[in-house]
Amino acid sequence: MSPQQQTPEPHVAPEQSQQPVGGAIIDEQGQEIPITENMIQRACQELEKDLTKPNTDNS
């Protein structure tokens, strides 16, 4: 008998994950708002928009 070979299913992250990732922010009313993966991805996208190349001109 040969052992069964299972191909691992690829892990595909949902496009818009609303699951908390382990942190929270406090709003103006003092309520905790869980931080989601979607919130982190949006923040990273905003940072990438503002990213500029360093000036390499050595004059």
Coordinates of C-alpha atoms in Angstrom, one line a residue:
M1 CA 0.0 0.0 0.0
S2 CA 1.3 3.5 -0.8
P3 CA 0.7 6.4 1.5
Q4 CA -1.9 8.9 0.4
Q5 CA -0.4 12.1 -0.9
Q6 CA -2.4 15.2 -0.2
T7 CA -1.6 18.4 -1.9
P8 CA -1.9 21.3 0.5
E9 CA -4.6 23.8 -0.4
P10 CA -3.1 27.2 -1.1
H11 CA -3.9 29.8 1.6
V12 CA -5.8 32.6 0.0
A13 CA -6.5 35.6 2.2
P14 CA -9.9 37.3 1.8
E15 CA -9.7 40.5 -0.2
Q16 CA -11.4 42.6 2.5
S17 CA -10.8 41.0 5.9
Q18 CA -12.8 42.5 8.7
Q19 CA -11.4 40.1 11.4
P20 CA -9.6 41.9 14.3
V21 CA -5.9 41.4 14.2
G22 CA -5.2 41.9 17.9
G23 CA -5.3 45.7 18.5
A24 CA -7.7 48.5 18.9
I25 CA -7.9 52.3 18.6
I26 CA -9.8 54.6 20.8
D27 CA -12.3 57.0 19.2
E28 CA -13.3 60.5 20.4
Q29 CA -16.0 59.0 22.6
G30 CA -13.6 56.6 24.3
Q31 CA -14.9 53.5 22.5
E32 CA -12.5 50.8 21.4
I33 CA -12.5 50.0 17.7
P34 CA -10.8 46.8 16.7
I35 CA -8.1 47.2 14.1
T36 CA -8.8 45.0 11.1
E37 CA -6.5 43.8 8.3
N38 CA -8.4 46.0 5.9
M39 CA -7.6 49.0 8.0
I40 CA -3.9 48.1 8.0
Q41 CA -3.8 47.6 4.2
R42 CA -5.5 51.0 3.6
A43 CA -3.0 52.7 5.9
C44 CA -0.1 51.0 4.0
Q45 CA -1.6 52.1 0.7
E46 CA -1.8 55.7 1.9
L47 CA 1.9 55.6 3.1
E48 CA 2.9 54.2 -0.3
K49 CA 1.2 57.1 -2.1
D50 CA 3.3 59.5 0.0
L51 CA 6.5 57.6 -0.5
T52 CA 9.2 59.5 -2.5
K53 CA 12.5 58.4 -3.8
P54 CA 15.5 59.8 -1.9
N55 CA 17.5 62.5 -3.5
T56 CA 20.7 60.9 -4.8
D57 CA 22.1 64.0 -6.4
N58 CA 25.5 64.5 -4.7
S59 CA 26.3 68.0 -6.1

